[in-house]
PDB file of C-alpha atoms and ligand atoms in Angstrom:
ATOM      1  CA  MET G 342       0.026   0.040   0.030  1.00  0.00           C
ATOM      2  CA  ARG G 343       1.308   3.421  -0.985  1.00  0.00           C
ATOM      3  CA  GLU G 344       1.718   6.039   1.780  1.00  0.00           C
ATOM      4  CA  LYS G 345      -1.032   8.681   2.318  1.00  0.00           C
ATOM      5  CA  ILE G 346       0.212  12.115   2.887  1.00  0.00           C
ATOM      6  CA  VAL G 347      -1.170  15.518   3.458  1.00  0.00           C
ATOM      7  CA  ALA G 348       1.275  18.312   3.642  1.00  0.00           C
ATOM      8  CA  GLY G 349       0.879  21.914   4.466  1.00  0.00           C
ATOM      9  CA  ASN G 350       2.955  24.651   2.584  1.00  0.00           C
ATOM     10  CA  TRP G 351       2.640  27.838   5.007  1.00  0.00           C
ATOM     11  CA  LYS G 352       4.636  29.654   2.298  1.00  0.00           C
ATOM     12  CA  MET G 353       5.958  33.167   3.825  1.00  0.00           C
ATOM     13  CA  ASN G 354       3.094  33.608   6.442  1.00  0.00           C
ATOM     14  CA  THR G 355       2.637  33.712  10.081  1.00  0.00           C
ATOM     15  CA  SER G 356       4.798  35.247  12.792  1.00  0.00           C
ATOM     16  CA  ILE G 357       6.425  32.749  14.971  1.00  0.00           C
ATOM     17  CA  GLN G 358       3.655  33.136  17.502  1.00  0.00           C
ATOM     18  CA  GLU G 359       0.942  32.579  14.912  1.00  0.00           C
ATOM     19  CA  GLY G 360       2.826  29.591  13.613  1.00  0.00           C
ATOM     20  CA  LYS G 361       3.132  28.164  17.089  1.00  0.00           C
ATOM     21  CA  HIS G 362      -0.701  28.685  17.677  1.00  0.00           C
ATOM     22  CA  LEU G 363      -1.391  26.944  14.381  1.00  0.00           C
ATOM     23  CA  ALA G 364       0.908  24.042  15.200  1.00  0.00           C
ATOM     24  CA  GLU G 365      -0.615  23.663  18.519  1.00  0.00           C
ATOM     25  CA  ASP G 366      -4.249  23.616  16.976  1.00  0.00           C
ATOM     26  CA  ILE G 367      -3.256  21.018  14.277  1.00  0.00           C
ATOM     27  CA  LEU G 368      -1.632  18.953  17.173  1.00  0.00           C
ATOM     28  CA  SER G 369      -4.850  19.196  19.250  1.00  0.00           C
ATOM     29  CA  GLY G 370      -6.878  17.711  16.332  1.00  0.00           C
ATOM     30  CA  LEU G 371      -4.693  14.969  15.335  1.00  0.00           C
ATOM     31  CA  ASP G 372      -7.405  12.605  16.318  1.00  0.00           C
ATOM     32  CA  ARG G 373      -9.320  13.764  13.149  1.00  0.00           C
ATOM     33  CA  VAL G 374      -6.459  12.202  10.904  1.00  0.00           C
ATOM     34  CA  PRO G 375      -7.394   8.830   9.730  1.00  0.00           C
ATOM     35  CA  GLU G 376      -4.872   6.039  10.724  1.00  0.00           C
ATOM     36  CA  GLY G 377      -2.048   5.596   8.059  1.00  0.00           C
ATOM     37  CA  VAL G 378      -2.340   9.254   6.810  1.00  0.00           C
ATOM     38  CA  THR G 379       1.037  11.135   7.285  1.00  0.00           C
ATOM     39  CA  LEU G 380       0.616  14.796   8.102  1.00  0.00           C
ATOM     40  CA  ILE G 381       3.543  17.158   7.321  1.00  0.00           C
ATOM     41  CA  VAL G 382       3.860  20.754   8.096  1.00  0.00           C
ATOM     42  CA  ALA G 383       6.160  23.206   6.178  1.00  0.00           C
ATOM     43  CA  PRO G 384       6.486  26.363   8.107  1.00  0.00           C
ATOM     44  CA  PRO G 385       9.015  29.189   7.197  1.00  0.00           C
ATOM     45  CA  PHE G 386      12.557  28.439   8.307  1.00  0.00           C
ATOM     46  CA  THR G 387      12.469  30.604  11.351  1.00  0.00           C
ATOM     47  CA  HIS G 388       9.611  28.507  12.899  1.00  0.00           C
ATOM     48  CA  LEU G 389      11.126  25.158  12.236  1.00  0.00           C
ATOM     49  CA  PHE G 390      12.829  24.667  15.661  1.00  0.00           C
ATOM     50  CA  PRO G 391      10.091  26.112  17.932  1.00  0.00           C
ATOM     51  CA  ILE G 392       7.692  23.911  16.014  1.00  0.00           C
ATOM     52  CA  ALA G 393       9.821  20.776  16.107  1.00  0.00           C
ATOM     53  CA  CYS G 394      10.047  21.551  19.950  1.00  0.00           C
ATOM     54  CA  LEU G 395       6.050  21.475  20.006  1.00  0.00           C
ATOM     55  CA  ILE G 396       5.862  18.154  18.028  1.00  0.00           C
ATOM     56  CA  GLY G 397       8.526  16.581  20.334  1.00  0.00           C
ATOM     57  CA  ALA G 398       8.745  12.783  19.935  1.00  0.00           C
ATOM     58  CA  ARG G 399       5.396  12.442  17.909  1.00  0.00           C
ATOM     59  CA  LYS G 400       5.701  10.768  14.505  1.00  0.00           C
ATOM     60  CA  ASN G 401       2.837  12.711  13.089  1.00  0.00           C
ATOM     61  CA  PRO G 402       3.109  15.575  11.934  1.00  0.00           C
ATOM     62  CA  GLY G 403       6.207  15.474  10.271  1.00  0.00           C
ATOM     63  CA  LEU G 404       8.318  18.592   9.663  1.00  0.00           C
ATOM     64  CA  ALA G 405       9.323  19.878   6.238  1.00  0.00           C
ATOM     65  CA  ALA G 406      11.356  22.987   5.109  1.00  0.00           C
ATOM     66  CA  GLN G 407      10.183  25.006   2.047  1.00  0.00           C
ATOM     67  CA  ASN G 408      13.575  25.040   0.445  1.00  0.00           C
ATOM     68  CA  CYS G 409      17.172  24.183   1.025  1.00  0.00           C
ATOM     69  CA  ALA G 410      20.436  25.536  -0.324  1.00  0.00           C
ATOM     70  CA  ASP G 411      22.238  24.255  -3.362  1.00  0.00           C
ATOM     71  CA  ARG G 412      25.459  23.896  -1.707  1.00  0.00           C
ATOM     72  CA  ASN G 413      26.829  22.328   1.479  1.00  0.00           C
ATOM     73  CA  ASN G 414      27.724  24.330   4.672  1.00  0.00           C
ATOM     74  CA  GLY G 415      30.157  27.212   4.271  1.00  0.00           C
ATOM     75  CA  ALA G 416      30.509  30.753   3.125  1.00  0.00           C
ATOM     76  CA  PHE G 417      27.101  31.136   1.539  1.00  0.00           C
ATOM     77  CA  THR G 418      25.451  34.005   3.296  1.00  0.00           C
ATOM     78  CA  GLY G 419      21.816  33.813   3.813  1.00  0.00           C
ATOM     79  CA  GLU G 420      21.450  30.105   2.785  1.00  0.00           C
ATOM     80  CA  VAL G 421      20.266  27.030   4.832  1.00  0.00           C
ATOM     81  CA  SER G 422      21.749  23.691   4.255  1.00  0.00           C
ATOM     82  CA  SER G 423      19.868  20.394   4.180  1.00  0.00           C
ATOM     83  CA  SER G 424      22.250  19.189   7.023  1.00  0.00           C
ATOM     84  CA  MET G 425      21.116  22.176   9.246  1.00  0.00           C
ATOM     85  CA  LEU G 426      17.513  21.300   8.479  1.00  0.00           C
ATOM     86  CA  ALA G 427      18.087  17.575   9.230  1.00  0.00           C
ATOM     87  CA  SER G 428      19.575  18.832  12.764  1.00  0.00           C
ATOM     88  CA  VAL G 429      16.306  20.778  13.557  1.00  0.00           C
ATOM     89  CA  PRO G 430      15.134  17.901  13.189  1.00  0.00           C
ATOM     90  CA  CYS G 431      13.221  18.260   9.779  1.00  0.00           C
ATOM     91  CA  GLN G 432      12.350  14.950   7.852  1.00  0.00           C
ATOM     92  CA  TYR G 433      11.320  16.606   4.470  1.00  0.00           C
ATOM     93  CA  VAL G 434      12.049  19.485   2.295  1.00  0.00           C
ATOM     94  CA  ILE G 435       9.698  20.901  -0.590  1.00  0.00           C
ATOM     95  CA  LEU G 436      11.746  21.428  -3.726  1.00  0.00           C
ATOM     96  CA  GLY G 437      10.704  22.626  -7.206  1.00  0.00           C
ATOM     97  CA  HIS G 438       7.744  24.691  -6.002  1.00  0.00           C
ATOM     98  CA  SER G 439       6.559  26.791  -8.988  1.00  0.00           C
ATOM     99  CA  GLU G 440       7.075  29.997  -6.912  1.00  0.00           C
ATOM    100  CA  ARG G 441      10.846  29.008  -6.507  1.00  0.00           C
ATOM    101  CA  ARG G 442      11.238  28.341 -10.223  1.00  0.00           C
ATOM    102  CA  GLN G 443       9.189  31.429 -11.198  1.00  0.00           C
ATOM    103  CA  TYR G 444      10.571  34.144  -8.802  1.00  0.00           C
ATOM    104  CA  TYR G 445      14.028  32.689  -7.846  1.00  0.00           C
ATOM    105  CA  GLY G 446      15.084  31.198 -11.272  1.00  0.00           C
ATOM    106  CA  GLU G 447      15.545  27.763  -9.854  1.00  0.00           C
ATOM    107  CA  THR G 448      16.220  25.428 -12.775  1.00  0.00           C
ATOM    108  CA  ASN G 449      15.965  21.770 -13.078  1.00  0.00           C
ATOM    109  CA  GLN G 450      19.744  21.490 -12.703  1.00  0.00           C
ATOM    110  CA  ILE G 451      19.813  23.613  -9.562  1.00  0.00           C
ATOM    111  CA  LEU G 452      16.709  21.244  -8.387  1.00  0.00           C
ATOM    112  CA  LEU G 453      18.753  18.382  -9.043  1.00  0.00           C
ATOM    113  CA  ASP G 454      21.735  19.607  -7.101  1.00  0.00           C
ATOM    114  CA  LYS G 455      19.315  20.380  -4.137  1.00  0.00           C
ATOM    115  CA  ILE G 456      17.579  17.095  -4.126  1.00  0.00           C
ATOM    116  CA  LYS G 457      20.959  15.221  -3.949  1.00  0.00           C
ATOM    117  CA  LEU G 458      21.988  17.379  -1.202  1.00  0.00           C
ATOM    118  CA  ALA G 459      18.738  16.991   0.542  1.00  0.00           C
ATOM    119  CA  LEU G 460      19.076  13.295   0.276  1.00  0.00           C
ATOM    120  CA  ASP G 461      22.611  13.245   1.497  1.00  0.00           C
ATOM    121  CA  GLY G 462      21.634  15.336   4.602  1.00  0.00           C
ATOM    122  CA  GLY G 463      18.879  12.781   5.267  1.00  0.00           C
ATOM    123  CA  LEU G 464      15.775  14.515   4.085  1.00  0.00           C
ATOM    124  CA  ARG G 465      13.208  13.455   1.881  1.00  0.00           C
ATOM    125  CA  PRO G 466      12.373  15.793  -1.048  1.00  0.00           C
ATOM    126  CA  ILE G 467       8.941  16.574  -1.817  1.00  0.00           C
ATOM    127  CA  PHE G 468       9.620  17.357  -5.595  1.00  0.00           C
ATOM    128  CA  CYS G 469       6.950  19.535  -7.233  1.00  0.00           C
ATOM    129  CA  VAL G 470       6.188  19.512 -10.971  1.00  0.00           C
ATOM    130  CA  GLY G 471       3.463  21.076 -13.005  1.00  0.00           C
ATOM    131  CA  GLU G 472       2.597  23.367 -15.952  1.00  0.00           C
ATOM    132  CA  VAL G 473       1.528  26.947 -16.315  1.00  0.00           C
ATOM    133  CA  LEU G 474      -1.870  27.574 -17.971  1.00  0.00           C
ATOM    134  CA  SER G 475      -0.526  28.430 -21.521  1.00  0.00           C
ATOM    135  CA  LYS G 476       1.048  25.023 -21.718  1.00  0.00           C
ATOM    136  CA  ARG G 477      -1.961  23.197 -20.760  1.00  0.00           C
ATOM    137  CA  GLU G 478      -4.018  25.113 -23.218  1.00  0.00           C
ATOM    138  CA  SER G 479      -1.617  24.222 -26.015  1.00  0.00           C
ATOM    139  CA  ASN G 480      -1.737  20.633 -24.991  1.00  0.00           C
ATOM    140  CA  LEU G 481       1.892  20.654 -23.783  1.00  0.00           C
ATOM    141  CA  HIS G 482       1.263  19.742 -20.176  1.00  0.00           C
ATOM    142  CA  PHE G 483       2.585  16.196 -20.595  1.00  0.00           C
ATOM    143  CA  GLN G 484       5.684  17.346 -22.243  1.00  0.00           C
ATOM    144  CA  ILE G 485       6.500  19.904 -19.543  1.00  0.00           C
ATOM    145  CA  VAL G 486       5.899  17.613 -16.767  1.00  0.00           C
ATOM    146  CA  SER G 487       7.948  14.857 -18.399  1.00  0.00           C
ATOM    147  CA  SER G 488      10.881  17.114 -19.095  1.00  0.00           C
ATOM    148  CA  GLN G 489      10.831  18.203 -15.197  1.00  0.00           C
ATOM    149  CA  LEU G 490      10.790  14.580 -14.288  1.00  0.00           C
ATOM    150  CA  ARG G 491      13.481  13.366 -16.858  1.00  0.00           C
ATOM    151  CA  GLU G 492      15.957  16.245 -15.832  1.00  0.00           C
ATOM    152  CA  VAL G 493      15.715  15.961 -12.196  1.00  0.00           C
ATOM    153  CA  LEU G 494      14.233  12.718 -10.724  1.00  0.00           C
ATOM    154  CA  CYS G 495      15.325  10.419 -13.472  1.00  0.00           C
ATOM    155  CA  GLN G 496      18.868  11.340 -12.759  1.00  0.00           C
ATOM    156  CA  LEU G 497      18.819   9.803  -9.314  1.00  0.00           C
ATOM    157  CA  ASP G 498      19.771   6.288  -8.574  1.00  0.00           C
ATOM    158  CA  PRO G 499      17.006   3.917  -7.407  1.00  0.00           C
ATOM    159  CA  ASP G 500      18.156   4.095  -3.792  1.00  0.00           C
ATOM    160  CA  GLU G 501      17.728   7.823  -3.896  1.00  0.00           C
ATOM    161  CA  PHE G 502      14.571   7.725  -5.836  1.00  0.00           C
ATOM    162  CA  ARG G 503      12.686   5.552  -3.393  1.00  0.00           C
ATOM    163  CA  LYS G 504      12.789   8.404  -0.795  1.00  0.00           C
ATOM    164  CA  VAL G 505      11.029  10.863  -3.072  1.00  0.00           C
ATOM    165  CA  ILE G 506       7.526  12.200  -2.833  1.00  0.00           C
ATOM    166  CA  VAL G 507       6.252  13.789  -5.941  1.00  0.00           C
ATOM    167  CA  ALA G 508       3.676  16.685  -5.925  1.00  0.00           C
ATOM    168  CA  TYR G 509       1.711  17.407  -9.196  1.00  0.00           C
ATOM    169  CA  GLU G 510       0.879  21.135  -8.984  1.00  0.00           C
ATOM    170  CA  PRO G 511      -0.706  22.619 -11.960  1.00  0.00           C
ATOM    171  CA  VAL G 512       0.561  26.281 -11.749  1.00  0.00           C
ATOM    172  CA  TRP G 513      -2.839  27.762 -12.852  1.00  0.00           C
ATOM    173  CA  ALA G 514      -4.477  25.956  -9.929  1.00  0.00           C
ATOM    174  CA  ILE G 515      -2.033  27.224  -7.133  1.00  0.00           C
ATOM    175  CA  GLY G 516      -3.594  29.982  -5.098  1.00  0.00           C
ATOM    176  CA  THR G 517      -6.427  30.775  -7.814  1.00  0.00           C
ATOM    177  CA  GLY G 518      -9.160  29.013  -6.426  1.00  0.00           C
ATOM    178  CA  LYS G 519      -9.436  26.911  -9.713  1.00  0.00           C
ATOM    179  CA  THR G 520      -8.822  23.253  -9.003  1.00  0.00           C
ATOM    180  CA  ALA G 521      -7.930  20.773 -11.555  1.00  0.00           C
ATOM    181  CA  THR G 522     -10.943  18.231 -11.774  1.00  0.00           C
ATOM    182  CA  SER G 523     -10.345  14.848 -10.277  1.00  0.00           C
ATOM    183  CA  GLY G 524     -10.167  13.402 -13.768  1.00  0.00           C
ATOM    184  CA  GLN G 525      -7.370  15.829 -14.797  1.00  0.00           C
ATOM    185  CA  ALA G 526      -5.334  14.994 -11.598  1.00  0.00           C
ATOM    186  CA  GLN G 527      -5.866  11.221 -12.091  1.00  0.00           C
ATOM    187  CA  GLU G 528      -4.912  11.562 -15.883  1.00  0.00           C
ATOM    188  CA  MET G 529      -1.730  13.407 -14.763  1.00  0.00           C
ATOM    189  CA  HIS G 530      -0.856  11.386 -11.917  1.00  0.00           C
ATOM    190  CA  ALA G 531      -0.954   8.028 -13.873  1.00  0.00           C
ATOM    191  CA  PHE G 532       1.069   9.716 -16.524  1.00  0.00           C
ATOM    192  CA  ILE G 533       3.720  10.597 -13.934  1.00  0.00           C
ATOM    193  CA  ARG G 534       3.647   7.016 -12.468  1.00  0.00           C
ATOM    194  CA  ALA G 535       4.015   5.482 -15.839  1.00  0.00           C
ATOM    195  CA  PHE G 536       6.906   7.876 -16.931  1.00  0.00           C
ATOM    196  CA  LEU G 537       8.741   7.216 -13.659  1.00  0.00           C
ATOM    197  CA  ALA G 538       8.235   3.419 -14.094  1.00  0.00           C
ATOM    198  CA  GLU G 539      10.264   3.673 -17.483  1.00  0.00           C
ATOM    199  CA  SER G 540      13.253   4.646 -15.387  1.00  0.00           C
ATOM    200  CA  PHE G 541      12.571   2.922 -12.043  1.00  0.00           C
ATOM    201  CA  GLY G 542      10.277   0.084 -12.861  1.00  0.00           C
ATOM    202  CA  GLU G 543       8.227  -1.346  -9.806  1.00  0.00           C
ATOM    203  CA  LEU G 544       9.578   1.406  -7.432  1.00  0.00           C
ATOM    204  CA  ALA G 545       7.216   3.956  -9.197  1.00  0.00           C
ATOM    205  CA  GLU G 546       4.411   1.937  -7.940  1.00  0.00           C
ATOM    206  CA  SER G 547       5.196   2.872  -4.222  1.00  0.00           C
ATOM    207  CA  THR G 548       6.048   6.406  -5.046  1.00  0.00           C
ATOM    208  CA  PRO G 549       3.620   8.890  -3.212  1.00  0.00           C
ATOM    209  CA  ILE G 550       2.036  11.320  -5.828  1.00  0.00           C
ATOM    210  CA  LEU G 551       0.467  14.287  -4.027  1.00  0.00           C
ATOM    211  CA  TYR G 552      -1.907  16.771  -5.822  1.00  0.00           C
ATOM    212  CA  GLY G 553      -1.605  20.637  -5.225  1.00  0.00           C
ATOM    213  CA  GLY G 554      -3.648  23.485  -6.389  1.00  0.00           C
ATOM    214  CA  SER G 555      -6.574  25.066  -4.415  1.00  0.00           C
ATOM    215  CA  CYS G 556      -7.221  21.817  -2.590  1.00  0.00           C
ATOM    216  CA  LYS G 557      -9.796  22.511   0.138  1.00  0.00           C
ATOM    217  CA  PRO G 558     -12.145  20.506   2.445  1.00  0.00           C
ATOM    218  CA  SER G 559     -14.886  20.794  -0.187  1.00  0.00           C
ATOM    219  CA  ASN G 560     -13.071  18.896  -2.991  1.00  0.00           C
ATOM    220  CA  ALA G 561     -10.328  16.922  -1.271  1.00  0.00           C
ATOM    221  CA  ALA G 562     -12.340  13.742  -0.793  1.00  0.00           C
ATOM    222  CA  GLU G 563     -13.054  13.468  -4.588  1.00  0.00           C
ATOM    223  CA  ILE G 564      -9.430  14.262  -5.537  1.00  0.00           C
ATOM    224  CA  PHE G 565      -8.022  11.773  -3.033  1.00  0.00           C
ATOM    225  CA  ALA G 566     -10.349   9.057  -4.198  1.00  0.00           C
ATOM    226  CA  GLN G 567      -8.420   8.855  -7.598  1.00  0.00           C
ATOM    227  CA  ARG G 568      -6.276   5.740  -7.977  1.00  0.00           C
ATOM    228  CA  ASP G 569      -2.997   7.584  -8.354  1.00  0.00           C
ATOM    229  CA  VAL G 570      -3.583  10.448  -5.969  1.00  0.00           C
ATOM    230  CA  ASP G 571      -1.923   9.679  -2.897  1.00  0.00           C
ATOM    231  CA  GLY G 572      -2.636  13.002  -0.933  1.00  0.00           C
ATOM    232  CA  GLY G 573      -2.171  16.677  -1.195  1.00  0.00           C
ATOM    233  CA  LEU G 574       0.125  19.654  -0.905  1.00  0.00           C
ATOM    234  CA  ILE G 575      -1.928  22.284   0.587  1.00  0.00           C
ATOM    235  CA  GLY G 576      -1.145  25.915   0.395  1.00  0.00           C
ATOM    236  CA  GLY G 577      -3.800  28.446   1.626  1.00  0.00           C
ATOM    237  CA  ALA G 578      -6.066  25.854   3.349  1.00  0.00           C
ATOM    238  CA  SER G 579      -3.250  24.718   5.433  1.00  0.00           C
ATOM    239  CA  LEU G 580      -3.267  28.031   7.278  1.00  0.00           C
ATOM    240  CA  LYS G 581      -6.450  27.031   9.173  1.00  0.00           C
ATOM    241  CA  ALA G 582      -5.926  24.178  11.254  1.00  0.00           C
ATOM    242  CA  ASP G 583      -9.670  23.240  10.846  1.00  0.00           C
ATOM    243  CA  ASP G 584      -9.396  23.278   7.054  1.00  0.00           C
ATOM    244  CA  PHE G 585      -6.225  21.347   7.036  1.00  0.00           C
ATOM    245  CA  LEU G 586      -7.276  18.709   9.410  1.00  0.00           C
ATOM    246  CA  ALA G 587     -10.576  18.472   7.377  1.00  0.00           C
ATOM    247  CA  ILE G 588      -8.625  17.755   4.147  1.00  0.00           C
ATOM    248  CA  ALA G 589      -6.596  15.210   6.081  1.00  0.00           C
ATOM    249  CA  GLY G 590     -10.006  13.675   7.323  1.00  0.00           C
ATOM    250  CA  SER G 591     -11.121  13.408   3.631  1.00  0.00           C
ATOM    251  CA  PHE G 592      -9.232  10.189   3.046  1.00  0.00           C
ATOM    252  CA  ALA G 593     -11.640   7.333   3.310  1.00  0.00           C
ATOM    253  CA  ARG G 594     -10.862   5.529   6.410  1.00  0.00           C
ATOM    254  CA  PRO G 595      -9.014   2.249   5.852  1.00  0.00           C
TER     255      PRO G 595
HETATM  256  C1  PEP W 435       0.929  25.335  -3.098  1.00  0.00           C
HETATM  257  O1  PEP W 435       1.379  26.415  -3.092  1.00  0.00           O
HETATM  258  O2  PEP W 435       1.733  24.317  -2.939  1.00  0.00           O
HETATM  259  C2  PEP W 435      -0.563  25.197  -3.229  1.00  0.00           C
HETATM  260  C3  PEP W 435      -1.052  24.131  -3.556  1.00  0.00           C
HETATM  261  O3  PEP W 435      -1.326  26.409  -2.965  1.00  0.00           O
HETATM  262  P1  PEP W 435      -2.848  26.477  -2.787  1.00  0.00           P
HETATM  263  O4  PEP W 435      -3.270  25.363  -2.086  1.00  0.00           O
HETATM  264  O5  PEP W 435      -3.071  27.802  -2.124  1.00  0.00           O
HETATM  265  O6  PEP W 435      -3.304  26.590  -4.154  1.00  0.00           O
END
């Protein structure tokens, strides 16, 4: 059985105090999360340690960073390395988010470097792929996503690849209120799995592939019910504990 994961990307939101309150509200509602569902929170860097202290020895939720450096420790002012994140301790790092690609010029080569360093540092990457609207409208979405996969994940060796979580996030659905239909999500997720199977065979069957893009309590159940959708990467709705927990609760109980 594949892992089921609901991850919340808080982006550049909340003060430390607000973030701690949000984490506390999530922790106090963990009984709403069906057994077998891994919850992950990805607050800003500054919040990671205090939230790790609140999580303590619990397995759920896991803790993710939203980015890591493309270098090892050293003279790189302003950067945060994967080994620093692992020492928080974080278990995951989001890489390849469209906002990082769009606003910070992160190329597939940079993302490959980051993924390798994340894995070396002991973190599991949550690697995002997805097309902008114009590419979907010109029917180039499979081509875009396959090149993101080919140039990054397909360069890993199988032992590295087995730790990766993929997130399909159509850029036109991120923060726009427009969600992909469950059919569009399933079609792309099945494509991603089949594409990865060409390089990694059976391993692709156990790769968690999350959907991201305006996922909310009202649409999560239908999206999560799709065969190749293993959960969600949630932006806006992860900033309200009640909505985030409701989304996690949308998985049919085993
Ligand atoms: C995201 O940024 O990863 C995301 C899915 O955002 P939203 O849920 O707000 O569309």
